[in-house]
Amino acid sequence: MNITVTADKPVDEKLTVKVTVPAAEVDAAIKQAYKDIANKYSFQGFRKGRAPRPVIDGIVGREAVLAQATNDLLGAAEPQLLEELDLVPVGRGDYNQDADLPVEGQDYSYEVVFNVRPEAKLDSYDAPAINMPPNEATEAEIDHQIKQLLSYQAKFENTKEKRAVKEGDTIGVDIKNIEGAAHMEGEDRVLTLNGTQAPKELEEALIGMKPGEEKEVKWTHSHTHGDEVHSHDYDINVKVVAHKKSVTPELTDELAKNTFGYDTVEKLREAVKSEIESDKKNSLPTLKEDRVVEAVGKRLQLDEVPEEYKNEVFNEIAQEFLNGLQQQGMSLDMFLSARGIKTDDFIADLRVQAEERARQSLSLDAMAAELKLEATEEDIRAEFERAGVPNVETAIEEWRKAGRLPAIRESIRRSKALDWLRDNATVTIVDEIAEAAKEEKKAEKKPAKKTSAKKAPAKKKAAKKSEDAKKDAE
């Protein structure tokens, strides 16, 4: 389609585009609209597809035909105008619903308004300075990994504490089934009151009890299956046996051999060192990219990311996450239930991620503009080749006709900006595990503050929720 496209600079993240369609294209669209309607409907006295224009005008209406022709013209022109402007809009274009209908033999002009990303600026365009772990495995990293391995061998032992149970405690309980809870029955069952291991009604009943105390607990659990609501009644007798503490076994040659399959502790450490360094070969390049993007994202001079763009990024992240779960054969409900995460908390966490990713993307756009980076036809071809497309030239042309190449160019420019940041970043090697261990020891040695006679007002602390969900979604 031979159209004319003009656009002024965006105002308040809105770009107004003026399009003119030549008369020949208008006539062809109107002719095709009549043909489509004649083939779609049966008109008495005429074979399908043979009804003349006056008959169609009298039954369907001239304006209805022109309205269809208009929609066809707009739909055909949009991919071309996106390609000509190299535009990746946010959401769909806003077409003037009150615009005049096209007239045969005349050019047709109209306006469409697109939401666009803000033209953001950075407070600095220098390559950032970041910290990175060393390529080799450090003693602190090996110690940390072995500590993790030993934690899986930890056992719970009774303590002599007699205080009342509170949220977060790990306790042993005896449970006797009275009604509907045979699967919960058992002696000295270990429960951690963290909202994931036991029904909330049972956890609420246990809080405040002391070792040796027992009580009867009843509750009803309801769930929906299709259009039906099912309820199940539970009635148990629960007794708090004792508070529990986790005891990690000491690492010895015997434990290394019997549990991990290595003859000595030293050989276990060598195996862990080799595994850490192998993992770093794959993880450190990605970590470096993540850190330079995070650093440059903090330089964005933008008070608020437009809501439309945040919603678009939120939908992208959510879809990526759901696709990942699907590949694992897991539903979102299964994921949230396994981790004890509330749906509202999960969505709120995704929105935080969407805000962060949006700011980072805008920062990369700003870097690409500052560095005057471009996406060439060779770059586009290479992108399709990396994707393993069978017929690259055909695929590129299909994407061009669909108005989708601007998104590819945008991605290429961002990748080039990221490459520049990564290659030029100032890197300081830091044994981060060792530093974290030092800080932990300092915190342990720090003496508790003395409380004054005058009671200080309590301060509420905000707790960050669903950290596991954030890690999985990333």
XYZ file of C-alpha atoms in Angstrom:
474
model
C 0.000 0.000 0.000
C 1.366 3.388 -1.012
C 0.555 5.667 1.937
C 1.959 8.952 3.240
C 2.867 9.066 6.938
C 3.809 12.110 9.019
C 4.227 12.470 12.780
C 5.135 15.294 15.149
C 7.152 14.808 18.330
C 5.320 12.988 21.145
C 3.483 15.091 23.726
C 2.905 13.559 27.175
C 3.933 10.130 25.837
C 1.346 10.350 23.038
C 2.301 10.394 19.363
C -0.166 11.687 16.795
C 0.331 10.143 13.350
C -1.275 11.546 10.207
C -1.879 9.087 7.380
C -3.046 9.713 3.815
C -4.213 6.827 1.633
C -4.253 7.551 -2.127
C -7.540 7.419 -4.034
C -6.570 4.265 -5.905
C -6.153 2.371 -2.635
C -9.481 3.776 -1.391
C -11.310 2.620 -4.513
C -9.753 -0.842 -4.243
C -10.799 -1.153 -0.587
C -14.404 -0.110 -1.310
C -14.573 -2.519 -4.246
C -13.271 -5.338 -2.054
C -15.768 -4.485 0.711
C -18.679 -4.847 -1.739
C -17.249 -8.132 -2.958
C -16.808 -9.496 0.580
C -20.368 -8.577 1.581
C -21.804 -10.083 -1.620
C -20.019 -13.354 -0.848
C -20.871 -13.313 2.851
C -24.648 -12.810 2.628
C -27.414 -14.245 0.461
C -29.415 -11.660 -1.441
C -32.753 -12.867 -2.823
C -32.794 -13.124 -6.594
C -29.011 -13.137 -6.964
C -26.427 -15.846 -6.814
C -23.915 -15.571 -3.953
C -21.275 -12.995 -4.823
C -23.344 -11.538 -7.697
C -25.482 -8.920 -5.918
C -24.933 -5.450 -7.459
C -23.982 -2.413 -5.415
C -27.452 -0.778 -5.402
C -28.961 -3.949 -3.889
C -26.264 -4.139 -1.237
C -26.650 -0.413 -0.487
C -30.412 -0.852 -0.085
C -30.192 -3.836 2.261
C -26.882 -3.503 4.105
C -26.443 0.244 3.751
C -23.829 2.323 1.954
C -22.354 3.529 5.251
C -21.897 -0.048 6.488
C -19.934 -0.883 3.327
C -17.764 2.207 3.695
C -17.243 1.430 7.394
C -15.903 -2.005 6.460
C -13.676 -0.469 3.798
C -12.385 1.997 6.398
C -11.503 -0.789 8.841
C -9.729 -2.651 6.059
C -7.733 0.460 5.104
C -6.739 1.170 8.718
C -5.754 -2.432 9.331
C -3.660 -2.598 6.182
C -1.980 0.764 6.784
C -0.972 0.288 10.446
C 1.874 -2.223 9.918
C 3.318 0.030 7.223
C 3.187 3.180 9.314
C 4.831 1.340 12.250
C 7.601 0.215 9.887
C 8.060 3.678 8.358
C 8.255 5.360 11.780
C 10.204 2.442 13.319
C 7.644 2.647 16.104
C 6.970 0.210 18.940
C 3.774 1.582 20.509
C 2.519 0.859 23.999
C -0.826 -0.860 23.510
C -3.142 -0.298 20.567
C -3.578 2.871 18.550
C -6.491 5.212 19.271
C -8.363 5.920 16.045
C -10.826 8.791 15.778
C -14.220 7.083 15.762
C -15.910 10.221 14.385
C -13.652 10.478 11.338
C -15.265 10.913 7.941
C -15.789 7.820 5.810
C -13.721 7.465 2.639
C -15.074 8.728 -0.670
C -14.458 6.977 -3.979
C -12.038 8.785 -6.211
C -10.545 10.821 -3.357
C -7.538 10.443 -1.056
C -8.457 9.408 2.479
C -6.730 11.074 5.450
C -7.010 10.237 9.139
C -5.172 10.502 12.456
C -4.214 7.836 14.960
C -2.736 8.425 18.420
C -0.290 5.947 19.948
C 0.959 5.723 23.513
C 4.762 5.656 23.445
C 7.536 5.222 25.974
C 8.909 8.409 27.506
C 12.150 9.747 26.018
C 14.134 9.239 29.192
C 17.523 10.664 30.182
C 20.267 9.363 32.467
C 22.234 11.380 35.012
C 25.403 9.764 33.613
C 26.263 7.876 30.448
C 29.587 6.517 31.707
C 30.045 2.781 32.073
C 29.134 1.810 35.660
C 31.350 0.378 38.384
C 30.205 -2.976 39.754
C 31.376 -5.691 42.145
C 31.759 -9.261 40.932
C 32.722 -12.544 42.607
C 36.052 -14.078 41.533
C 36.146 -16.708 38.795
C 37.737 -19.196 41.170
C 35.913 -20.737 44.117
C 36.966 -19.142 47.402
C 37.271 -20.904 50.742
C 34.279 -18.925 51.984
C 32.179 -20.073 49.025
C 33.188 -23.690 49.599
C 32.359 -23.398 53.298
C 28.994 -21.876 52.446
C 28.144 -24.633 49.977
C 29.120 -27.370 52.436
C 27.056 -25.655 55.120
C 24.093 -25.851 52.769
C 24.730 -29.562 52.160
C 24.957 -30.228 55.886
C 21.718 -28.344 56.521
C 19.887 -31.068 54.581
C 21.195 -33.579 57.137
C 20.032 -31.515 60.121
C 17.775 -33.120 62.715
C 15.386 -31.553 65.174
C 15.985 -32.059 68.888
C 13.870 -31.092 71.887
C 14.876 -28.077 73.967
C 14.072 -27.374 77.595
C 12.153 -24.171 76.800
C 8.791 -23.910 78.553
C 7.631 -20.604 77.115
C 4.446 -20.107 75.127
C 4.564 -20.972 71.445
C 4.768 -18.020 69.058
C 4.670 -17.517 65.309
C 7.780 -18.845 63.570
C 8.596 -21.429 66.257
C 9.455 -25.021 65.443
C 7.725 -27.435 67.805
C 6.886 -31.102 68.242
C 3.210 -32.016 68.603
C 1.128 -35.129 69.226
C -2.017 -35.199 67.079
C -4.944 -37.544 67.627
C -7.673 -37.748 65.011
C -11.212 -37.289 66.260
C -12.893 -36.660 62.905
C -11.670 -36.228 59.324
C -7.943 -35.863 60.012
C -6.474 -39.365 59.943
C -3.675 -38.165 57.654
C -2.518 -35.698 60.314
C -2.351 -38.178 63.172
C 1.064 -38.894 64.703
C 3.368 -38.491 67.691
C 6.028 -35.801 68.053
C 5.350 -34.402 64.597
C 7.645 -31.459 63.780
C 5.839 -28.281 62.733
C 7.286 -24.878 61.916
C 4.628 -22.229 62.374
C 5.403 -20.254 59.233
C 2.042 -20.410 57.454
C 2.977 -23.239 55.088
C 3.185 -26.506 57.045
C -0.174 -26.622 58.799
C -3.705 -25.240 58.354
C -3.942 -21.692 59.666
C -6.655 -22.724 62.129
C -4.284 -25.242 63.707
C -1.398 -22.754 63.791
C -3.598 -20.135 65.445
C -4.674 -22.686 68.060
C -1.055 -23.674 68.814
C 0.177 -20.108 69.315
C 0.139 -19.346 73.036
C 0.226 -22.994 74.164
C 3.111 -24.265 76.313
C 4.872 -27.667 76.265
C 2.632 -30.236 77.965
C -0.608 -28.425 77.158
C -3.237 -29.944 74.886
C -6.571 -28.889 73.396
C -9.244 -29.907 70.930
C -9.221 -27.991 67.641
C -12.080 -27.919 65.127
C -12.312 -26.231 61.757
C -13.966 -26.508 58.360
C -12.120 -26.232 55.057
C -14.090 -25.262 51.946
C -12.904 -25.286 48.342
C -14.515 -24.805 44.949
C -14.400 -27.459 42.243
C -16.003 -26.192 39.065
C -19.368 -24.758 40.096
C -19.552 -26.849 43.259
C -18.400 -25.888 46.765
C -17.054 -28.747 48.880
C -16.550 -28.604 52.650
C -14.596 -30.884 54.966
C -14.789 -30.890 58.769
C -11.704 -31.515 60.912
C -11.608 -32.309 64.623
C -8.329 -33.196 66.365
C -6.703 -33.319 69.765
C -3.287 -31.641 69.735
C -0.617 -31.611 72.434
C 2.565 -29.543 72.401
C 5.448 -31.882 73.215
C 8.397 -29.496 73.166
C 10.135 -26.651 71.432
C 12.566 -27.896 68.797
C 15.956 -26.762 67.574
C 17.769 -27.755 64.394
C 21.060 -29.591 64.986
C 23.496 -29.850 62.078
C 25.939 -32.763 62.171
C 29.687 -32.140 62.329
C 31.507 -32.764 59.080
C 33.888 -35.685 59.457
C 35.583 -38.099 57.076
C 33.001 -40.695 58.075
C 30.081 -38.387 57.299
C 31.698 -37.306 54.023
C 31.990 -40.957 52.970
C 28.675 -42.344 54.245
C 26.501 -39.391 53.261
C 28.181 -37.734 50.284
C 30.275 -40.580 48.826
C 33.747 -39.027 49.276
C 36.499 -40.750 51.263
C 37.622 -37.639 53.123
C 36.459 -34.119 53.940
C 39.257 -32.779 51.745
C 38.005 -34.719 48.715
C 34.491 -33.443 49.375
C 35.816 -29.878 49.434
C 37.679 -30.459 46.169
C 34.477 -31.742 44.530
C 32.486 -28.760 45.824
C 35.212 -26.375 44.565
C 35.080 -27.941 41.104
C 31.265 -27.703 41.026
C 31.271 -24.044 42.071
C 33.817 -23.087 39.412
C 31.936 -25.019 36.733
C 28.748 -23.203 37.673
C 30.532 -19.837 37.596
C 31.554 -20.315 33.963
C 27.866 -20.186 33.060
C 26.499 -17.855 35.731
C 29.067 -15.039 35.968
C 28.523 -13.594 32.456
C 24.792 -13.370 33.133
C 25.418 -11.953 36.603
C 27.638 -9.251 35.127
C 24.940 -8.253 32.655
C 22.333 -8.183 35.416
C 24.497 -5.923 37.558
C 25.388 -3.409 34.866
C 21.704 -3.183 33.872
C 20.724 -2.713 37.514
C 23.371 -0.010 37.913
C 22.353 1.928 34.807
C 18.677 1.580 35.743
C 19.353 3.618 38.883
C 20.541 6.513 36.730
C 17.199 7.013 35.016
C 15.893 10.542 35.429
C 12.206 9.746 35.489
C 9.943 10.221 38.493
C 7.203 7.861 37.366
C 7.012 5.214 34.652
C 3.767 5.599 32.653
C 1.109 3.198 33.868
C 0.423 1.818 30.379
C 4.061 0.808 29.968
C 4.237 -0.749 33.440
C 1.141 -2.801 32.649
C 2.655 -3.951 29.369
C 5.859 -5.096 31.113
C 3.824 -6.704 33.906
C 1.952 -8.797 31.339
C 5.246 -9.826 29.720
C 6.738 -10.966 33.049
C 3.567 -12.789 34.070
C 3.437 -14.632 30.740
C 7.117 -15.584 30.999
C 6.537 -16.928 34.498
C 3.446 -18.919 33.519
C 5.275 -20.387 30.522
C 8.081 -21.480 32.841
C 5.634 -23.175 35.192
C 3.914 -24.887 32.282
C 7.231 -26.354 31.123
C 7.630 -27.815 34.616
C 4.112 -29.260 34.521
C 2.991 -26.965 37.327
C 0.044 -24.590 37.626
C 0.183 -21.197 39.333
C -2.116 -22.447 42.112
C 0.236 -25.376 42.743
C 3.241 -23.040 42.873
C 1.634 -20.571 45.277
C 0.265 -23.323 47.511
C 3.636 -25.118 47.743
C 5.322 -21.920 48.916
C 2.525 -20.568 51.064
C 2.284 -17.364 49.019
C -0.923 -15.373 48.773
C -2.101 -14.436 45.295
C -2.248 -10.718 46.157
C 1.331 -10.796 47.475
C 2.525 -12.599 44.345
C 0.874 -10.057 42.044
C 2.260 -7.161 44.095
C 5.749 -8.633 43.794
C 5.383 -9.001 40.021
C 4.365 -5.347 39.809
C 7.561 -4.360 41.640
C 9.537 -6.415 39.126
C 7.639 -4.794 36.239
C 8.521 -1.328 37.531
C 12.192 -2.306 37.806
C 12.356 -3.918 34.355
C 10.560 -0.973 32.751
C 13.081 1.484 34.229
C 15.994 -0.679 33.100
C 14.606 -0.971 29.563
C 14.164 2.790 29.341
C 17.725 3.222 30.625
C 19.078 0.952 27.885
C 17.059 2.944 25.333
C 18.669 6.130 26.638
C 22.156 4.574 26.420
C 21.508 3.371 22.864
C 20.392 6.868 21.846
C 23.403 8.496 23.497
C 25.803 6.066 21.810
C 23.891 6.452 18.502
C 23.517 2.698 18.172
C 21.528 1.394 15.210
C 20.061 -1.934 14.105
C 21.186 -2.699 10.557
C 19.619 -5.118 8.096
C 22.589 -7.408 8.785
C 21.808 -7.262 12.514
C 18.181 -8.213 11.843
C 19.214 -11.073 9.582
C 21.641 -12.355 12.228
C 18.871 -12.197 14.836
C 16.623 -14.433 12.749
C 19.511 -16.790 11.993
C 20.225 -17.185 15.722
C 16.564 -18.051 16.218
C 16.952 -20.940 13.791
C 14.376 -19.667 11.277
C 14.396 -21.965 8.177
C 13.915 -19.229 5.544
C 15.358 -16.020 6.967
C 14.499 -13.663 4.088
C 10.891 -14.874 3.919
C 10.483 -14.535 7.684
C 11.908 -10.996 7.683
C 9.522 -9.930 4.948
C 6.561 -11.425 6.817
C 7.540 -9.551 9.973
C 7.994 -6.358 7.967
C 4.501 -6.636 6.469
C 3.074 -7.264 9.941
C 4.798 -4.162 11.374
C 6.817 -6.253 13.834
C 10.367 -5.402 12.786
C 10.519 -2.231 14.926
C 10.378 -4.456 18.025
C 13.333 -6.476 16.680
C 15.326 -3.289 16.045
C 14.535 -2.030 19.531
C 15.762 -5.298 21.036
C 18.979 -5.151 18.985
C 19.724 -1.569 20.056
C 19.211 -2.515 23.699
C 21.480 -5.543 23.303
C 24.200 -3.361 21.791
C 23.881 -0.886 24.657
C 24.141 -3.746 27.140
C 27.223 -5.107 25.339
C 28.902 -1.702 25.599
C 28.068 -1.370 29.279
C 29.295 -4.876 30.025
C 32.538 -4.481 28.074
C 33.363 -1.058 29.550
C 32.217 -1.504 33.153
C 34.776 -1.073 35.918
C 34.815 -4.343 37.855
C 35.997 -4.843 41.425
C 36.457 -8.464 42.478
C 34.903 -9.103 45.875
C 34.560 -12.327 47.859
C 30.941 -11.535 48.647
C 30.280 -14.686 50.658
C 33.233 -13.896 52.925
C 32.070 -10.297 53.326
C 28.558 -11.446 54.208
C 29.975 -13.854 56.800
C 31.960 -11.004 58.385
C 28.864 -8.830 58.617
C 26.945 -11.715 60.156
C 29.607 -12.190 62.825
C 29.611 -8.468 63.588
C 25.847 -8.570 64.053
C 26.178 -11.547 66.415
C 28.856 -9.825 68.529
C 27.014 -6.519 68.699
C 25.698 -6.077 72.272
C 21.991 -5.620 72.789
C 20.864 -2.072 73.526
C 19.878 -1.347 77.102
C 16.261 -0.444 77.537
C 15.562 2.789 79.344
C 13.075 3.110 82.158
C 10.848 5.059 79.824
C 9.185 2.714 77.343
C 10.018 3.639 73.767
C 7.216 3.634 71.198
C 7.072 0.509 69.090
C 8.059 0.829 65.435
C 6.452 -1.304 62.786
C 8.818 -2.965 60.344
C 7.725 -3.753 56.820
C 8.316 -7.382 55.857
C 9.161 -8.183 52.270
C 7.040 -11.117 51.122
C 7.211 -13.852 48.442
C 10.989 -13.687 47.849
C 10.904 -17.258 46.385
C 8.315 -16.161 43.832
C 10.533 -13.276 42.705
C 13.560 -15.549 42.263
C 11.575 -18.124 40.273
C 10.011 -15.454 38.030
C 13.449 -13.975 37.278
